[in-house]
């Protein structure tokens, strides 16, 4: 069963990639290596099988397998949040129950999407999921699935077991408002990688993001800098991260993250179609852009920039 309370889940939490092999099969060995690498880099937890983990490109059984492998490899060292979202409430409940039995510390879900569901449909979806296990539920406010207004976030917070939100929106005043109006123990995780500093300034308990698998050292430094009151240091690291992210977004950025992990010696494997892996030519172009960023800032202490 779970090892951590929801209030223990703080800090830098990578939205974990899922390594696939050349034939698009889940690669357990690579997954275990990635987990150990990121824990050694100082991350404070993991968020599994979400968008970054290509969860919607996997079958439910594949998603369950990923959760089992990661929980086993983590072995209680850091908290694990399993994303169990699907359009179907029935599928999500099945994933939630399996994640609970596997031993995750919390579950999370995007709202049901594709059809334009009414607020009452979405509320009932979270109510059903939250009642399916004793685990805390972290709702997910993300543009891809449709953003919630603050009043609806407050309404969702009234559901038993809804204990927090992954807030991937840019209205960061709502992070502060959630802590002030819902309660200090309602956990808020800033989900915009480019705005980690802003999220933490606005009282986010932690940051969850795609690029933390590739830039774990940068974001751990940002988190520690903010906690130590070293705001100018955090701001510089954030600027470097933004430049790296913008260079990566010219391609299928999950492929860039996985390629960059390979350069660092911790192979992230391949993406699953319809995403495209980087060609050798594209890899060299990305490296060239990263070198320009390294030279522009004169940095020598960021792992991915040292690896090229």
C-alpha atoms as one frame of an Amber mdcrd trajectory, in Angstrom:
protein
   0.000   0.000   0.000   0.991   3.662  -0.150   4.004   4.972   1.779   3.343
   8.738   1.757   0.553  11.077   2.779  -0.621  13.624   0.208   1.020  16.434
   2.205   4.353  14.598   1.835   4.133  14.875  -1.954   6.033  18.092  -2.612
   8.961  19.342  -4.668  10.115  18.429  -8.168   8.012  15.646  -9.681   8.811
  14.589 -13.249   5.889  13.661 -15.451   7.753  10.486 -16.283   8.473   9.362
 -19.816   7.661   5.770 -20.806  10.534   4.170 -22.728   9.571   2.033 -25.699
  11.937  -0.141 -27.719  12.478   0.002 -31.501   9.276  -2.010 -31.995   7.202
   0.282 -29.753   7.005  -2.218 -26.896   7.360  -1.062 -23.299  11.014  -1.397
 -22.284  11.148  -2.408 -18.627  14.948  -2.288 -18.370  15.162   1.258 -19.674
  12.301   2.278 -17.368  14.105   0.987 -14.287  17.315   2.784 -15.273  15.464
   6.065 -15.836  13.828   5.821 -12.403  17.167   5.304 -10.662  18.832   8.102
 -12.647  16.157  10.627 -11.725  16.160   9.680  -8.045  19.933  10.139  -8.048
  19.360  13.587  -9.615  17.322  14.514  -6.543  13.710  14.507  -7.747  11.055
  14.238  -5.070   8.504  11.953  -6.759   7.045  10.679 -10.028   3.854  11.243
 -12.033   3.201   8.212 -14.279   1.329   7.384 -17.490   0.081  10.874 -18.190
   0.521  12.831 -21.406   4.323  12.790 -21.161   4.215   9.069 -20.441   2.233
   8.580 -23.669  -0.469   7.009 -21.533  -3.210   7.576 -24.089  -1.169   5.625
 -26.659  -1.126   2.546 -24.421  -3.658  -0.126 -23.582  -4.948  -0.263 -19.992
  -2.877  -3.409 -19.380   0.258  -1.632 -20.593  -0.435   1.286 -18.293  -0.860
  -1.095 -15.364   2.457  -2.742 -16.220   4.294   0.596 -16.255   2.877   1.475
 -12.830   3.917  -1.894 -11.395   7.458  -1.613 -12.738   7.964   1.941 -11.486
   6.500   1.257  -8.031   8.730  -1.806  -7.738  11.850   0.109  -8.799  11.101
   3.126  -6.620  10.684   0.773  -3.645   9.314   3.474  -1.366  12.118   5.985
  -1.940   9.837   8.760  -3.261   6.075   9.181  -3.717   4.404   7.895  -6.877
   1.296   9.425  -8.474  -0.452   7.324 -11.128  -2.421   9.104 -13.831  -5.471
   6.900 -14.415  -7.441   9.189 -16.715  -9.503   7.951 -19.642 -12.667   9.129
 -21.355 -14.497   6.166 -19.851 -15.202   6.267 -16.111 -15.235   2.448 -16.086
 -11.699   2.232 -17.520 -10.422   4.922 -15.159 -11.859   3.149 -12.116 -10.233
  -0.106 -13.204  -6.871   1.669 -13.544  -7.373   3.402 -10.189  -8.084   0.156
  -8.361  -5.074  -1.546  -9.916  -2.829   1.413  -9.020  -4.094   1.277  -5.425
  -3.367  -2.443  -5.180   0.085  -1.849  -6.689   0.946   0.655  -3.978   0.937
   4.151  -5.475   0.544   7.112  -3.136  -2.029   9.117  -5.098  -4.031   9.007
  -8.300  -4.675  11.761 -10.812  -6.763  12.260 -13.916  -7.490  14.678 -16.688
 -11.208  15.354 -17.044 -13.033  13.250 -19.650 -12.469  14.817 -23.067 -13.281
  14.537 -26.805 -17.007  15.061 -26.248 -17.810  18.408 -24.680 -18.952  17.126
 -21.306 -20.990  19.351 -19.025 -19.677  20.404 -15.633 -22.000  17.923 -13.927
 -20.581  15.069 -16.031 -17.039  16.065 -15.062 -17.965  16.479 -11.387 -19.543
  13.010 -11.324 -16.487  11.547 -13.100 -14.191  12.790 -10.332 -16.690  11.799
  -7.663 -16.819   8.222  -9.031 -13.025   7.954  -9.319 -12.413   9.429  -5.880
 -14.827   6.959  -4.324 -13.262   3.938  -6.019 -10.150   3.757  -3.775  -8.967
   5.284  -0.474  -6.196   7.134  -2.349  -6.071  10.929  -2.580  -7.155  12.248
  -5.972  -5.293  15.054  -7.744  -7.527  16.618 -10.393  -5.814  17.916 -13.514
  -6.407  21.364 -14.979  -4.851  21.228 -18.456  -5.597  23.080 -21.721  -5.592
  19.882 -23.824  -8.646  18.582 -21.989 -10.306  21.908 -21.183  -9.486  24.319
 -18.373 -11.592  24.669 -15.222 -12.645  28.002 -13.837 -11.695  28.721 -10.236
 -15.277  28.319  -8.991 -15.397  24.822 -10.486 -12.057  23.942  -8.853 -13.567
  24.957  -5.525 -16.583  22.765  -6.264 -14.346  19.793  -7.094 -12.485  20.290
  -3.827 -15.682  19.424  -1.943 -15.491  15.820  -3.185 -14.186  13.477  -0.522
 -10.648  12.318  -1.420 -10.034  15.180  -3.876  -6.960  16.520  -2.138  -5.201
  18.595  -4.757  -4.813  19.800  -8.330  -2.187  19.646 -11.033  -2.483  23.167
 -12.357  -1.184  23.431 -15.925  -2.600  26.853 -16.661  -1.000  30.281 -16.670
  -3.408  32.067 -14.322  -1.102  31.550 -11.376  -3.051  33.862  -9.132  -5.463
  30.929  -8.829  -2.710  28.842  -7.199  -2.495  31.371  -4.383  -6.309  31.640
  -4.265  -6.640  27.858  -3.939  -4.288  27.807  -0.965  -6.079  30.789   0.608
  -9.696  29.845  -0.085  -9.711  26.036  -0.187  -7.060  25.433   2.443  -3.339
  25.052   3.027  -3.631  21.253   2.919  -5.255  21.332  -0.533  -2.166  20.508
  -2.571  -1.414  22.521  -5.691   1.187  21.415  -8.246   2.251  23.904 -10.900
   2.346  22.117 -14.242   3.720  24.702 -16.696   7.423  23.893 -17.123   8.159
  27.387 -18.452   6.598  28.961 -15.338   7.923  26.834 -12.471   9.334  29.875
 -10.686   5.999  31.687 -10.929   4.137  28.641  -9.649   6.411  28.330  -6.642
   6.203  32.080  -5.950   2.423  31.666  -5.847   2.668  28.974  -3.154   2.553
  25.801  -5.252   3.534  22.805  -3.132   5.440  21.261  -6.001   6.033  21.306
  -9.725   5.123  18.522 -12.142   6.453  18.714 -15.683   7.478  16.943 -18.870
  10.972  18.358 -19.172  11.985  17.381 -15.640  13.088  13.962 -16.958  15.616
  15.794 -19.154  16.331  18.786 -16.896  15.980  17.286 -13.433  19.118  19.015
 -12.163  17.885  22.411 -13.401  14.478  22.134 -11.767  15.826  20.702  -8.510
  18.122  23.747  -8.396  15.169  26.067  -9.105  13.138  24.492  -6.301  16.029
  24.654  -3.845  16.872  28.233  -4.874  13.287  29.366  -4.231  13.189  27.631
  -0.864  16.489  29.313   0.062  15.301  32.742  -1.100  17.881  32.818  -3.903
  15.435  34.195  -6.422  17.914  35.583  -8.977  19.589  32.173  -9.267  16.208
  30.538  -9.805  15.301  33.094 -12.458  18.479  32.463 -14.454  17.922  28.692
 -14.398  14.322  29.234 -15.485  15.448  31.341 -18.467  17.870  28.605 -19.555
  15.144  25.983 -19.203  12.737  28.065 -21.303  15.294  28.381 -24.099  15.914
  24.615 -24.051  12.175  23.923 -24.078  11.538  26.289 -26.984  14.315  24.630
 -29.006  12.791  21.224 -28.230   9.258  22.225 -29.227  10.336  22.503 -32.870
  10.133  18.686 -32.912   8.010  16.046 -31.181   9.395  17.059 -27.836   8.873
  13.699 -26.126  11.352  12.387 -28.696  13.785  15.183 -27.800  13.504  14.357
 -24.098  14.209  10.683 -24.761  17.121  11.427 -27.093  18.628  13.853 -24.571
  18.450  11.231 -21.853  20.383   8.901 -24.138  23.075  11.576 -24.562  23.318
  11.755 -20.777  23.810   7.987 -20.556  20.325   7.037 -19.354  18.501   5.845
 -22.443  14.870   6.996 -22.600  14.120   4.716 -25.543  11.771   5.590 -28.383
   8.389   7.277 -28.761   5.288   5.473 -29.966   3.568   6.465 -33.201   2.026
   8.772 -34.287   4.906  10.663 -32.589   8.145  10.636 -34.572  11.590   9.812
 -33.239  14.381  12.203 -34.147  16.447  11.355 -37.211  20.260  11.525 -36.863
  20.164  14.844 -38.721  17.520  16.221 -36.353  19.497  15.061 -33.323  22.495
  17.044 -34.548  20.310  20.121 -35.107  18.963  19.885 -31.560  22.473  19.460
 -30.173  23.611  22.498 -32.124  20.788  24.600 -30.693  21.597  23.361 -27.190
  25.279  24.260 -27.682  24.240  27.792 -28.630  22.226  28.019 -25.395  25.206
  26.730 -23.427  27.479  29.323 -25.000  24.938  32.142 -24.634  24.696  31.674
 -20.881  28.230  30.356 -20.337  26.906  27.473 -18.234  28.933  24.361 -17.531
  26.900  22.773 -14.736  23.753  21.572 -16.571  23.947  17.875 -17.325  22.240
  17.836 -20.726  24.364  20.736 -21.978  27.542  19.053 -20.755  26.581  15.833
 -22.554  26.858  17.384 -26.034
